[in-house]
PDB file of C-alpha atoms and ligand atoms in Angstrom:
ATOM      1  CA  UNK A   1      -0.302  -9.176  16.098  1.00 81.00           C
ATOM      2  CA  UNK A   2       1.207 -10.088  12.726  1.00 87.00           C
ATOM      3  CA  UNK A   3       0.068  -8.701   9.450  1.00 98.00           C
ATOM      4  CA  UNK A   4      -0.062 -10.551   6.142  1.00 98.00           C
ATOM      5  CA  UNK A   5       0.663  -8.797   2.842  1.00 98.00           C
ATOM      6  CA  UNK A   6       0.533 -10.157  -0.691  1.00 98.00           C
ATOM      7  CA  UNK A   7       1.677  -8.132  -3.681  1.00 97.00           C
ATOM      8  CA  UNK A   8       4.599  -7.260  -5.903  1.00 96.00           C
ATOM      9  CA  UNK A   9       8.299  -7.293  -5.075  1.00 98.00           C
ATOM     10  CA  UNK A  10       9.941  -5.615  -8.027  1.00 98.00           C
ATOM     11  CA  UNK A  11      12.857  -3.918  -9.659  1.00 98.00           C
ATOM     12  CA  UNK A  12      11.900  -0.336 -10.471  1.00 98.00           C
ATOM     13  CA  UNK A  13      13.467   2.188 -12.813  1.00 98.00           C
ATOM     14  CA  UNK A  14      12.492   5.619 -11.467  1.00 97.00           C
ATOM     15  CA  UNK A  15      12.863   9.008 -13.075  1.00 96.00           C
ATOM     16  CA  UNK A  16      11.843  12.362 -11.608  1.00 95.00           C
ATOM     17  CA  UNK A  17      13.105  15.937 -12.018  1.00 94.00           C
ATOM     18  CA  UNK A  18      15.445  15.111  -9.104  1.00 94.00           C
ATOM     19  CA  UNK A  19      17.274  12.273 -10.840  1.00 94.00           C
ATOM     20  CA  UNK A  20      17.077   8.717 -12.038  1.00 95.00           C
ATOM     21  CA  UNK A  21      17.593   5.287 -10.496  1.00 96.00           C
ATOM     22  CA  UNK A  22      17.990   2.343 -12.879  1.00 95.00           C
ATOM     23  CA  UNK A  23      17.331  -0.668 -10.661  1.00 96.00           C
ATOM     24  CA  UNK A  24      15.800  -0.012  -7.273  1.00 97.00           C
ATOM     25  CA  UNK A  25      14.185  -2.754  -5.217  1.00 98.00           C
ATOM     26  CA  UNK A  26      10.526  -1.776  -5.061  1.00 98.00           C
ATOM     27  CA  UNK A  27       7.069  -3.238  -5.498  1.00 97.00           C
ATOM     28  CA  UNK A  28       3.872  -2.552  -3.604  1.00 97.00           C
ATOM     29  CA  UNK A  29       4.385  -5.363  -1.070  1.00 98.00           C
ATOM     30  CA  UNK A  30       7.946  -4.196  -0.379  1.00 98.00           C
ATOM     31  CA  UNK A  31       6.945  -0.618   0.452  1.00 98.00           C
ATOM     32  CA  UNK A  32       4.011  -1.891   2.490  1.00 98.00           C
ATOM     33  CA  UNK A  33       6.114  -4.397   4.455  1.00 98.00           C
ATOM     34  CA  UNK A  34       8.916  -1.964   5.288  1.00 98.00           C
ATOM     35  CA  UNK A  35       6.445   0.742   6.390  1.00 98.00           C
ATOM     36  CA  UNK A  36       4.227  -1.630   8.412  1.00 98.00           C
ATOM     37  CA  UNK A  37       7.188  -3.308  10.113  1.00 98.00           C
ATOM     38  CA  UNK A  38       7.754  -0.199  12.251  1.00 98.00           C
ATOM     39  CA  UNK A  39       4.528  -1.148  14.049  1.00 98.00           C
ATOM     40  CA  UNK A  40       3.926  -4.908  13.730  1.00 98.00           C
ATOM     41  CA  UNK A  41       5.572  -8.100  12.451  1.00 98.00           C
ATOM     42  CA  UNK A  42       4.838  -8.660   8.759  1.00 98.00           C
ATOM     43  CA  UNK A  43       4.368 -11.912   6.810  1.00 98.00           C
ATOM     44  CA  UNK A  44       5.212 -11.354   3.146  1.00 98.00           C
ATOM     45  CA  UNK A  45       3.806 -13.335   0.206  1.00 98.00           C
ATOM     46  CA  UNK A  46       5.295 -12.522  -3.204  1.00 97.00           C
ATOM     47  CA  UNK A  47       7.490 -13.920  -5.962  1.00 97.00           C
ATOM     48  CA  UNK A  48      10.937 -12.997  -7.319  1.00 98.00           C
ATOM     49  CA  UNK A  49      13.178 -14.416 -10.034  1.00 98.00           C
ATOM     50  CA  UNK A  50      16.735 -15.727  -9.750  1.00 97.00           C
ATOM     51  CA  UNK A  51      18.053 -12.220 -10.530  1.00 98.00           C
ATOM     52  CA  UNK A  52      16.891 -11.135  -7.048  1.00 98.00           C
ATOM     53  CA  UNK A  53      20.089 -11.436  -5.017  1.00 97.00           C
ATOM     54  CA  UNK A  54      20.845 -11.705  -1.312  1.00 95.00           C
ATOM     55  CA  UNK A  55      21.845  -8.027  -1.378  1.00 97.00           C
ATOM     56  CA  UNK A  56      18.445  -7.156  -2.878  1.00 98.00           C
ATOM     57  CA  UNK A  57      16.710  -9.075  -0.070  1.00 97.00           C
ATOM     58  CA  UNK A  58      18.654  -6.972   2.452  1.00 97.00           C
ATOM     59  CA  UNK A  59      15.776  -4.450   2.410  1.00 98.00           C
ATOM     60  CA  UNK A  60      13.809  -6.942   4.543  1.00 98.00           C
ATOM     61  CA  UNK A  61      16.662  -7.882   6.868  1.00 97.00           C
ATOM     62  CA  UNK A  62      16.922  -6.580  10.424  1.00 97.00           C
ATOM     63  CA  UNK A  63      13.195  -5.860  10.466  1.00 98.00           C
ATOM     64  CA  UNK A  64      10.291  -7.992  11.704  1.00 98.00           C
ATOM     65  CA  UNK A  65       9.496  -9.098   8.143  1.00 98.00           C
ATOM     66  CA  UNK A  66       9.118 -12.842   7.586  1.00 98.00           C
ATOM     67  CA  UNK A  67       9.992 -13.797   3.994  1.00 98.00           C
ATOM     68  CA  UNK A  68       9.238 -17.506   4.107  1.00 97.00           C
ATOM     69  CA  UNK A  69       6.356 -16.655   1.770  1.00 98.00           C
ATOM     70  CA  UNK A  70       8.677 -14.942  -0.745  1.00 98.00           C
ATOM     71  CA  UNK A  71       8.802 -17.540  -3.509  1.00 97.00           C
ATOM     72  CA  UNK A  72      11.938 -17.757  -5.661  1.00 97.00           C
ATOM     73  CA  UNK A  73      11.689 -19.017  -9.178  1.00 97.00           C
ATOM     74  CA  UNK A  74      13.788 -19.147 -12.327  1.00 96.00           C
ATOM     75  CA  UNK A  75      13.621 -16.163 -14.664  1.00 96.00           C
ATOM     76  CA  UNK A  76      13.311 -12.443 -14.083  1.00 98.00           C
ATOM     77  CA  UNK A  77      11.704 -10.455 -11.292  1.00 98.00           C
ATOM     78  CA  UNK A  78       8.745  -8.151 -12.029  1.00 97.00           C
ATOM     79  CA  UNK A  79      10.035  -4.898 -13.556  1.00 97.00           C
ATOM     80  CA  UNK A  80       8.334  -1.530 -13.561  1.00 96.00           C
ATOM     81  CA  UNK A  81       9.509   1.815 -14.892  1.00 97.00           C
ATOM     82  CA  UNK A  82       7.943   5.237 -14.390  1.00 96.00           C
ATOM     83  CA  UNK A  83       8.683   8.905 -15.022  1.00 97.00           C
ATOM     84  CA  UNK A  84       7.265  11.850 -13.036  1.00 95.00           C
ATOM     85  CA  UNK A  85       6.379  15.317 -14.293  1.00 92.00           C
ATOM     86  CA  UNK A  86       8.028  18.508 -13.051  1.00 90.00           C
ATOM     87  CA  UNK A  87       5.532  18.945 -10.178  1.00 88.00           C
ATOM     88  CA  UNK A  88       5.601  15.181  -9.389  1.00 90.00           C
ATOM     89  CA  UNK A  89       1.805  14.995  -9.671  1.00 86.00           C
ATOM     90  CA  UNK A  90       1.699  13.120 -12.954  1.00 88.00           C
ATOM     91  CA  UNK A  91       3.362   9.838 -13.729  1.00 91.00           C
ATOM     92  CA  UNK A  92       3.847   7.993 -16.980  1.00 94.00           C
ATOM     93  CA  UNK A  93       4.363   4.253 -16.787  1.00 94.00           C
ATOM     94  CA  UNK A  94       7.146   3.506 -19.267  1.00 96.00           C
ATOM     95  CA  UNK A  95       7.268  -0.265 -18.806  1.00 96.00           C
ATOM     96  CA  UNK A  96       5.515  -3.044 -16.910  1.00 93.00           C
ATOM     97  CA  UNK A  97       7.192  -6.413 -17.386  1.00 95.00           C
ATOM     98  CA  UNK A  98       5.378  -9.067 -15.392  1.00 93.00           C
ATOM     99  CA  UNK A  99       8.109 -11.697 -15.858  1.00 96.00           C
ATOM    100  CA  UNK A 100       7.816 -14.323 -13.086  1.00 96.00           C
ATOM    101  CA  UNK A 101       4.770 -12.500 -11.737  1.00 92.00           C
ATOM    102  CA  UNK A 102       2.738 -13.784 -14.702  1.00 91.00           C
ATOM    103  CA  UNK A 103       2.705 -17.335 -13.273  1.00 90.00           C
ATOM    104  CA  UNK A 104       2.398 -16.335  -9.628  1.00 94.00           C
ATOM    105  CA  UNK A 105       0.138 -18.617  -7.571  1.00 95.00           C
ATOM    106  CA  UNK A 106       0.374 -17.351  -3.991  1.00 95.00           C
ATOM    107  CA  UNK A 107       0.898 -20.127  -1.418  1.00 95.00           C
ATOM    108  CA  UNK A 108       0.669 -19.230   2.243  1.00 97.00           C
ATOM    109  CA  UNK A 109       3.105 -20.984   4.602  1.00 97.00           C
ATOM    110  CA  UNK A 110       1.152 -22.721   7.381  1.00 97.00           C
ATOM    111  CA  UNK A 111       2.110 -20.150  10.009  1.00 95.00           C
ATOM    112  CA  UNK A 112       0.660 -17.316   7.875  1.00 97.00           C
ATOM    113  CA  UNK A 113      -2.792 -18.920   7.771  1.00 97.00           C
ATOM    114  CA  UNK A 114      -3.904 -17.582  11.146  1.00 96.00           C
ATOM    115  CA  UNK A 115      -3.369 -13.942  10.161  1.00 96.00           C
ATOM    116  CA  UNK A 116      -5.850 -11.542  11.725  1.00 97.00           C
ATOM    117  CA  UNK A 117      -4.769  -8.560   9.638  1.00 98.00           C
ATOM    118  CA  UNK A 118      -4.482  -8.941   5.887  1.00 98.00           C
ATOM    119  CA  UNK A 119      -3.496  -6.487   3.190  1.00 98.00           C
ATOM    120  CA  UNK A 120      -4.022  -7.413  -0.454  1.00 98.00           C
ATOM    121  CA  UNK A 121      -1.744  -5.045  -2.350  1.00 98.00           C
ATOM    122  CA  UNK A 122      -2.300  -4.247  -5.994  1.00 95.00           C
ATOM    123  CA  UNK A 123      -2.336  -7.570  -7.897  1.00 93.00           C
ATOM    124  CA  UNK A 124      -4.901  -9.520  -9.941  1.00 93.00           C
ATOM    125  CA  UNK A 125      -8.181  -9.682  -7.982  1.00 96.00           C
ATOM    126  CA  UNK A 126      -8.512 -13.479  -8.298  1.00 95.00           C
ATOM    127  CA  UNK A 127      -5.066 -13.869  -6.660  1.00 95.00           C
ATOM    128  CA  UNK A 128      -6.129 -11.486  -3.897  1.00 97.00           C
ATOM    129  CA  UNK A 129      -9.188 -13.646  -3.261  1.00 97.00           C
ATOM    130  CA  UNK A 130      -7.144 -16.829  -3.378  1.00 96.00           C
ATOM    131  CA  UNK A 131      -4.936 -15.477  -0.582  1.00 97.00           C
ATOM    132  CA  UNK A 132      -7.949 -14.537   1.502  1.00 97.00           C
ATOM    133  CA  UNK A 133      -9.352 -18.067   1.083  1.00 97.00           C
ATOM    134  CA  UNK A 134      -6.135 -19.565   2.420  1.00 97.00           C
ATOM    135  CA  UNK A 135      -6.505 -17.637   5.683  1.00 97.00           C
ATOM    136  CA  UNK A 136      -8.232 -20.007   8.122  1.00 95.00           C
ATOM    137  CA  UNK A 137     -10.503 -17.634  10.032  1.00 94.00           C
ATOM    138  CA  UNK A 138     -12.149 -14.420   8.941  1.00 94.00           C
ATOM    139  CA  UNK A 139      -9.515 -11.711   9.582  1.00 97.00           C
ATOM    140  CA  UNK A 140     -10.227  -8.851  11.983  1.00 97.00           C
ATOM    141  CA  UNK A 141      -9.396  -6.527   9.113  1.00 98.00           C
ATOM    142  CA  UNK A 142      -9.002  -7.429   5.450  1.00 98.00           C
ATOM    143  CA  UNK A 143      -7.985  -4.448   3.339  1.00 98.00           C
ATOM    144  CA  UNK A 144      -7.086  -4.161  -0.319  1.00 98.00           C
ATOM    145  CA  UNK A 145      -5.749  -1.902  -3.029  1.00 98.00           C
ATOM    146  CA  UNK A 146      -6.354  -2.099  -6.776  1.00 97.00           C
ATOM    147  CA  UNK A 147      -5.694  -0.033  -9.902  1.00 95.00           C
ATOM    148  CA  UNK A 148      -7.251   1.060 -13.207  1.00 93.00           C
ATOM    149  CA  UNK A 149      -5.772  -1.981 -15.000  1.00 90.00           C
ATOM    150  CA  UNK A 150      -7.908  -4.389 -12.907  1.00 94.00           C
ATOM    151  CA  UNK A 151     -10.957  -2.099 -12.811  1.00 97.00           C
ATOM    152  CA  UNK A 152     -11.019  -2.069 -16.599  1.00 96.00           C
ATOM    153  CA  UNK A 153      -9.886  -5.592 -17.499  1.00 93.00           C
ATOM    154  CA  UNK A 154     -11.129  -7.842 -14.698  1.00 96.00           C
ATOM    155  CA  UNK A 155     -14.084  -5.925 -13.331  1.00 97.00           C
ATOM    156  CA  UNK A 156     -16.202  -8.999 -12.474  1.00 97.00           C
ATOM    157  CA  UNK A 157     -13.322 -10.660 -10.542  1.00 97.00           C
ATOM    158  CA  UNK A 158     -12.611  -7.393  -8.763  1.00 98.00           C
ATOM    159  CA  UNK A 159     -16.274  -7.077  -7.711  1.00 98.00           C
ATOM    160  CA  UNK A 160     -16.144 -10.614  -6.331  1.00 98.00           C
ATOM    161  CA  UNK A 161     -13.007  -9.845  -4.264  1.00 98.00           C
ATOM    162  CA  UNK A 162     -14.516  -6.595  -2.971  1.00 98.00           C
ATOM    163  CA  UNK A 163     -17.369  -8.591  -1.410  1.00 98.00           C
ATOM    164  CA  UNK A 164     -14.866 -10.144   1.013  1.00 97.00           C
ATOM    165  CA  UNK A 165     -12.908  -7.131   2.292  1.00 98.00           C
ATOM    166  CA  UNK A 166     -13.578  -4.538   4.987  1.00 98.00           C
ATOM    167  CA  UNK A 167     -11.422  -1.668   3.774  1.00 98.00           C
ATOM    168  CA  UNK A 168     -10.711  -0.492   0.250  1.00 98.00           C
ATOM    169  CA  UNK A 169      -7.681   1.832  -0.060  1.00 98.00           C
ATOM    170  CA  UNK A 170      -7.376   3.388  -3.505  1.00 98.00           C
ATOM    171  CA  UNK A 171      -6.570   6.767  -5.020  1.00 96.00           C
ATOM    172  CA  UNK A 172      -9.120   9.366  -6.112  1.00 96.00           C
ATOM    173  CA  UNK A 173      -8.945   8.518  -9.829  1.00 95.00           C
ATOM    174  CA  UNK A 174      -9.497   4.836  -9.101  1.00 97.00           C
ATOM    175  CA  UNK A 175     -12.389   5.690  -6.759  1.00 98.00           C
ATOM    176  CA  UNK A 176     -14.122   7.621  -9.509  1.00 98.00           C
ATOM    177  CA  UNK A 177     -13.473   4.951 -12.109  1.00 98.00           C
ATOM    178  CA  UNK A 178     -14.671   2.068  -9.938  1.00 98.00           C
ATOM    179  CA  UNK A 179     -17.875   3.808  -8.864  1.00 98.00           C
ATOM    180  CA  UNK A 180     -18.611   5.825 -12.019  1.00 97.00           C
ATOM    181  CA  UNK A 181     -19.237   8.764  -9.661  1.00 98.00           C
ATOM    182  CA  UNK A 182     -17.191  11.976  -9.787  1.00 97.00           C
ATOM    183  CA  UNK A 183     -18.099  13.083  -6.267  1.00 97.00           C
ATOM    184  CA  UNK A 184     -16.039  11.109  -3.753  1.00 97.00           C
ATOM    185  CA  UNK A 185     -18.797  10.924  -1.112  1.00 96.00           C
ATOM    186  CA  UNK A 186     -21.310   9.572  -3.624  1.00 97.00           C
ATOM    187  CA  UNK A 187     -18.576   7.252  -4.844  1.00 98.00           C
ATOM    188  CA  UNK A 188     -18.117   5.964  -1.268  1.00 98.00           C
ATOM    189  CA  UNK A 189     -21.861   5.170  -0.993  1.00 97.00           C
ATOM    190  CA  UNK A 190     -21.643   3.274  -4.221  1.00 97.00           C
ATOM    191  CA  UNK A 191     -18.552   1.325  -3.094  1.00 98.00           C
ATOM    192  CA  UNK A 192     -20.159   0.357   0.242  1.00 98.00           C
ATOM    193  CA  UNK A 193     -22.784  -1.547  -1.774  1.00 98.00           C
ATOM    194  CA  UNK A 194     -19.948  -3.595  -3.323  1.00 98.00           C
ATOM    195  CA  UNK A 195     -18.785  -4.946   0.063  1.00 98.00           C
ATOM    196  CA  UNK A 196     -16.242  -2.764   1.930  1.00 98.00           C
ATOM    197  CA  UNK A 197     -17.579  -0.872   4.946  1.00 98.00           C
ATOM    198  CA  UNK A 198     -14.696   1.604   4.902  1.00 98.00           C
ATOM    199  CA  UNK A 199     -13.181   3.512   2.019  1.00 98.00           C
ATOM    200  CA  UNK A 200      -9.788   5.230   2.264  1.00 98.00           C
ATOM    201  CA  UNK A 201      -9.143   7.547  -0.662  1.00 98.00           C
ATOM    202  CA  UNK A 202      -5.472   8.459  -1.174  1.00 97.00           C
ATOM    203  CA  UNK A 203      -5.176  11.886  -2.726  1.00 95.00           C
ATOM    204  CA  UNK A 204      -1.431  12.406  -3.192  1.00 92.00           C
ATOM    205  CA  UNK A 205      -0.268  15.834  -2.049  1.00 92.00           C
ATOM    206  CA  UNK A 206      -3.840  16.609  -0.891  1.00 94.00           C
ATOM    207  CA  UNK A 207      -3.766  13.928   1.798  1.00 97.00           C
ATOM    208  CA  UNK A 208      -6.262  11.161   2.397  1.00 98.00           C
ATOM    209  CA  UNK A 209      -9.911  10.757   3.335  1.00 98.00           C
ATOM    210  CA  UNK A 210     -11.600   7.967   5.262  1.00 98.00           C
ATOM    211  CA  UNK A 211     -15.327   7.408   4.859  1.00 98.00           C
ATOM    212  CA  UNK A 212     -17.338   4.901   6.900  1.00 97.00           C
ATOM    213  CA  UNK A 213     -20.607   4.678   8.868  1.00 95.00           C
ATOM    214  CA  UNK A 214     -19.281   7.209  11.412  1.00 94.00           C
ATOM    215  CA  UNK A 215     -18.720   9.840   8.744  1.00 96.00           C
ATOM    216  CA  UNK A 216     -15.619  11.351   7.203  1.00 97.00           C
ATOM    217  CA  UNK A 217     -12.093  11.901   8.482  1.00 97.00           C
ATOM    218  CA  UNK A 218      -9.433  13.752   6.500  1.00 97.00           C
ATOM    219  CA  UNK A 219      -5.665  14.014   6.977  1.00 97.00           C
ATOM    220  CA  UNK A 220      -3.385  16.307   5.012  1.00 96.00           C
ATOM    221  CA  UNK A 221      -0.223  15.128   3.332  1.00 95.00           C
ATOM    222  CA  UNK A 222       2.780  16.390   5.290  1.00 95.00           C
ATOM    223  CA  UNK A 223       3.978  19.569   3.545  1.00 94.00           C
ATOM    224  CA  UNK A 224       7.500  18.909   2.222  1.00 94.00           C
ATOM    225  CA  UNK A 225       9.777  21.437   0.534  1.00 91.00           C
ATOM    226  CA  UNK A 226      11.531  18.879  -1.642  1.00 89.00           C
ATOM    227  CA  UNK A 227       9.723  15.621  -2.294  1.00 94.00           C
ATOM    228  CA  UNK A 228      11.940  13.583  -4.668  1.00 95.00           C
ATOM    229  CA  UNK A 229      10.032  10.468  -5.740  1.00 95.00           C
ATOM    230  CA  UNK A 230       6.360   9.632  -5.039  1.00 95.00           C
ATOM    231  CA  UNK A 231       6.777   5.928  -5.938  1.00 96.00           C
ATOM    232  CA  UNK A 232       5.330   3.710  -3.259  1.00 97.00           C
ATOM    233  CA  UNK A 233       3.780   6.552  -1.263  1.00 97.00           C
ATOM    234  CA  UNK A 234       0.352   4.867  -1.415  1.00 97.00           C
ATOM    235  CA  UNK A 235       1.744   1.497  -0.379  1.00 98.00           C
ATOM    236  CA  UNK A 236       3.738   3.096   2.454  1.00 98.00           C
ATOM    237  CA  UNK A 237       0.551   4.880   3.530  1.00 98.00           C
ATOM    238  CA  UNK A 238      -1.231   1.514   3.585  1.00 98.00           C
ATOM    239  CA  UNK A 239       1.671   0.000   5.555  1.00 98.00           C
ATOM    240  CA  UNK A 240       1.589   2.717   8.211  1.00 98.00           C
ATOM    241  CA  UNK A 241      -2.210   2.495   8.405  1.00 98.00           C
ATOM    242  CA  UNK A 242      -2.504  -1.308   8.669  1.00 98.00           C
ATOM    243  CA  UNK A 243       0.665  -1.720  10.750  1.00 98.00           C
ATOM    244  CA  UNK A 244      -0.682   0.692  13.341  1.00 98.00           C
ATOM    245  CA  UNK A 245      -4.102  -1.036  13.452  1.00 98.00           C
ATOM    246  CA  UNK A 246      -2.440  -4.454  13.829  1.00 98.00           C
ATOM    247  CA  UNK A 247      -0.289  -3.081  16.683  1.00 97.00           C
ATOM    248  CA  UNK A 248      -3.279  -1.763  18.642  1.00 97.00           C
ATOM    249  CA  UNK A 249      -5.615  -4.652  17.722  1.00 94.00           C
ATOM    250  CA  UNK A 250      -8.629  -2.405  17.312  1.00 91.00           C
ATOM    251  CA  UNK A 251     -10.574  -0.713  14.553  1.00 92.00           C
ATOM    252  CA  UNK A 252     -12.554   1.707  16.672  1.00 95.00           C
ATOM    253  CA  UNK A 253     -13.022   5.217  15.335  1.00 96.00           C
ATOM    254  CA  UNK A 254     -10.231   6.793  17.420  1.00 96.00           C
ATOM    255  CA  UNK A 255      -7.707   4.169  16.261  1.00 98.00           C
ATOM    256  CA  UNK A 256      -8.792   4.452  12.624  1.00 98.00           C
ATOM    257  CA  UNK A 257      -8.140   8.192  12.838  1.00 97.00           C
ATOM    258  CA  UNK A 258      -4.664   7.651  14.267  1.00 97.00           C
ATOM    259  CA  UNK A 259      -4.023   5.007  11.610  1.00 98.00           C
ATOM    260  CA  UNK A 260      -4.783   7.654   8.968  1.00 98.00           C
ATOM    261  CA  UNK A 261      -2.145   9.915  10.516  1.00 98.00           C
ATOM    262  CA  UNK A 262       0.481   7.129  10.666  1.00 98.00           C
ATOM    263  CA  UNK A 263      -0.359   6.268   7.059  1.00 98.00           C
ATOM    264  CA  UNK A 264       0.238   9.862   6.030  1.00 98.00           C
ATOM    265  CA  UNK A 265       3.452  10.001   8.098  1.00 98.00           C
ATOM    266  CA  UNK A 266       4.931   6.909   6.391  1.00 98.00           C
ATOM    267  CA  UNK A 267       3.793   8.117   2.948  1.00 98.00           C
ATOM    268  CA  UNK A 268       5.503  11.457   3.564  1.00 97.00           C
ATOM    269  CA  UNK A 269       8.820   9.825   4.481  1.00 98.00           C
ATOM    270  CA  UNK A 270       8.646   7.541   1.423  1.00 98.00           C
ATOM    271  CA  UNK A 271       8.580  10.492  -1.005  1.00 97.00           C
ATOM    272  CA  UNK A 272      11.522  12.324   0.562  1.00 97.00           C
ATOM    273  CA  UNK A 273      14.113  10.249  -1.315  1.00 97.00           C
ATOM    274  CA  UNK A 274      14.251   7.836  -4.249  1.00 96.00           C
ATOM    275  CA  UNK A 275      12.780   4.358  -3.912  1.00 97.00           C
ATOM    276  CA  UNK A 276      13.027   2.890  -0.444  1.00 98.00           C
ATOM    277  CA  UNK A 277      16.070   4.984   0.568  1.00 97.00           C
ATOM    278  CA  UNK A 278      14.357   7.135   3.187  1.00 98.00           C
ATOM    279  CA  UNK A 279      12.246   4.337   4.704  1.00 98.00           C
ATOM    280  CA  UNK A 280      15.333   2.161   5.111  1.00 98.00           C
ATOM    281  CA  UNK A 281      17.036   4.864   7.201  1.00 98.00           C
ATOM    282  CA  UNK A 282      13.924   5.829   9.145  1.00 98.00           C
ATOM    283  CA  UNK A 283      13.863   5.614  12.949  1.00 98.00           C
ATOM    284  CA  UNK A 284      10.758   5.024  15.022  1.00 98.00           C
ATOM    285  CA  UNK A 285      11.371   8.246  16.977  1.00 98.00           C
ATOM    286  CA  UNK A 286      11.157  10.196  13.700  1.00 98.00           C
ATOM    287  CA  UNK A 287       7.739   8.646  12.998  1.00 98.00           C
ATOM    288  CA  UNK A 288       6.376   9.758  16.365  1.00 98.00           C
ATOM    289  CA  UNK A 289       7.937  13.213  16.033  1.00 98.00           C
ATOM    290  CA  UNK A 290       6.251  13.694  12.656  1.00 97.00           C
ATOM    291  CA  UNK A 291       2.931  12.392  14.005  1.00 97.00           C
ATOM    292  CA  UNK A 292       3.136  15.068  16.753  1.00 97.00           C
ATOM    293  CA  UNK A 293       3.875  17.608  14.050  1.00 95.00           C
ATOM    294  CA  UNK A 294       0.691  16.471  12.259  1.00 93.00           C
ATOM    295  CA  UNK A 295      -1.329  17.075  15.412  1.00 93.00           C
ATOM    296  CA  UNK A 296       0.018  20.642  15.570  1.00 95.00           C
ATOM    297  CA  UNK A 297      -0.554  21.161  11.867  1.00 92.00           C
ATOM    298  CA  UNK A 298      -4.261  20.418  12.095  1.00 90.00           C
ATOM    299  CA  UNK A 299      -5.140  21.701  15.567  1.00 93.00           C
ATOM    300  CA  UNK A 300      -7.358  24.745  15.978  1.00 93.00           C
ATOM    301  CA  UNK A 301      -9.814  26.315  18.419  1.00 95.00           C
ATOM    302  CA  UNK A 302     -13.367  27.352  17.643  1.00 93.00           C
TER     303      UNK A 302
HETATM  304  P1  AMP B   1       2.517   3.264  -6.276  1.00 81.07           P
HETATM  305  O1  AMP B   1       3.484   4.404  -6.395  1.00 81.07           O
HETATM  306  O2  AMP B   1       1.785   3.238  -4.980  1.00 81.07           O
HETATM  307  O3  AMP B   1       1.629   3.132  -7.475  1.00 81.07           O
HETATM  308  O4  AMP B   1       3.394   1.935  -6.240  1.00 81.07           O
HETATM  309  C1  AMP B   1       4.511   1.785  -7.037  1.00 81.07           C
HETATM  310  C2  AMP B   1       5.035   0.382  -6.898  1.00 81.07           C
HETATM  311  O5  AMP B   1       4.074  -0.524  -7.433  1.00 81.07           O
HETATM  312  C3  AMP B   1       6.324   0.208  -7.671  1.00 81.07           C
HETATM  313  O6  AMP B   1       7.363  -0.154  -6.782  1.00 81.07           O
HETATM  314  C4  AMP B   1       6.024  -0.869  -8.710  1.00 81.07           C
HETATM  315  O7  AMP B   1       7.010  -1.877  -8.735  1.00 81.07           O
HETATM  316  C5  AMP B   1       4.687  -1.463  -8.283  1.00 81.07           C
HETATM  317  N1  AMP B   1       3.788  -1.667  -9.421  1.00 81.07           N
HETATM  318  C6  AMP B   1       3.600  -0.865 -10.500  1.00 81.07           C
HETATM  319  N2  AMP B   1       2.700  -1.410 -11.358  1.00 81.07           N
HETATM  320  C7  AMP B   1       2.289  -2.582 -10.806  1.00 81.07           C
HETATM  321  C8  AMP B   1       1.372  -3.622 -11.208  1.00 81.07           C
HETATM  322  N3  AMP B   1       0.689  -3.567 -12.350  1.00 81.07           N
HETATM  323  N4  AMP B   1       1.199  -4.670 -10.376  1.00 81.07           N
HETATM  324  C9  AMP B   1       1.877  -4.753  -9.208  1.00 81.07           C
HETATM  325  N5  AMP B   1       2.769  -3.825  -8.786  1.00 81.07           N
HETATM  326  C10 AMP B   1       2.984  -2.747  -9.563  1.00 81.07           C
END
């Protein structure tokens, strides 16, 4: 079952206490697509400039990622630069240059329009909605991400998009900002009134929490001795989560719980090295081995 993603494909400049990379291929849709492609074929919708070379596109090659929907235009690719603090928990955005992204009007190739699983990565909410409208039938699962920029500047458009999705996957700060509630459970109640029936709160090194009508399910983040670069961890989490659900074709409680674990597994691999480096070397057997490790990590008897 293929999975549609729309979002950024970018050049990132990344700086952490472990080093610096000047021009890494990144972007939310890129991390999502690479992570999800371990489980299901991915249809990618994004835009790049003419500085995005064949070698740059190699990150998608040899994987079930269809890039017919990756539009190429003249000018520069979206550029983002960030620096992490000593403990990697805080990040300063040093630059966001929209470049060709500023004029992006997502167009879905015909074969993408039957998608049953859709992920709207972090882009302008009206573009997210536009993509959803181009999908012919109501998807089995439509999920989305967003960020403080859209919550603050395009709140009405964001509210309108939220009415059409099943799952909202955002971090704890964004959850609090969107709902104006500090407590995450009260925040979830508030967000359910906006449209989504499931909220997944990504909490960095503290793991992730899913809240829906069945209650709450929490997964830890995989404890790592030397995480190097948290960029894209949230998008890789979303890729593991949605990719797994698309592969099993179900959103029952047991599968949602496993999806949370696969999300956390992919997020944990993403942070081990800079940019996409670790995900590009990852083997499926390593994903399953780490998922088994998760089971051990959280198992106990009463
Ligand atoms: P995350 O670490 O999950 O926040 O995702 C980082 C990725 O998101 C980087 O690869 C950036 O290129 C991309 N990114 C950062 N800011 C934006 C933005 N405003 N819109 C779209 N993508 C962005």
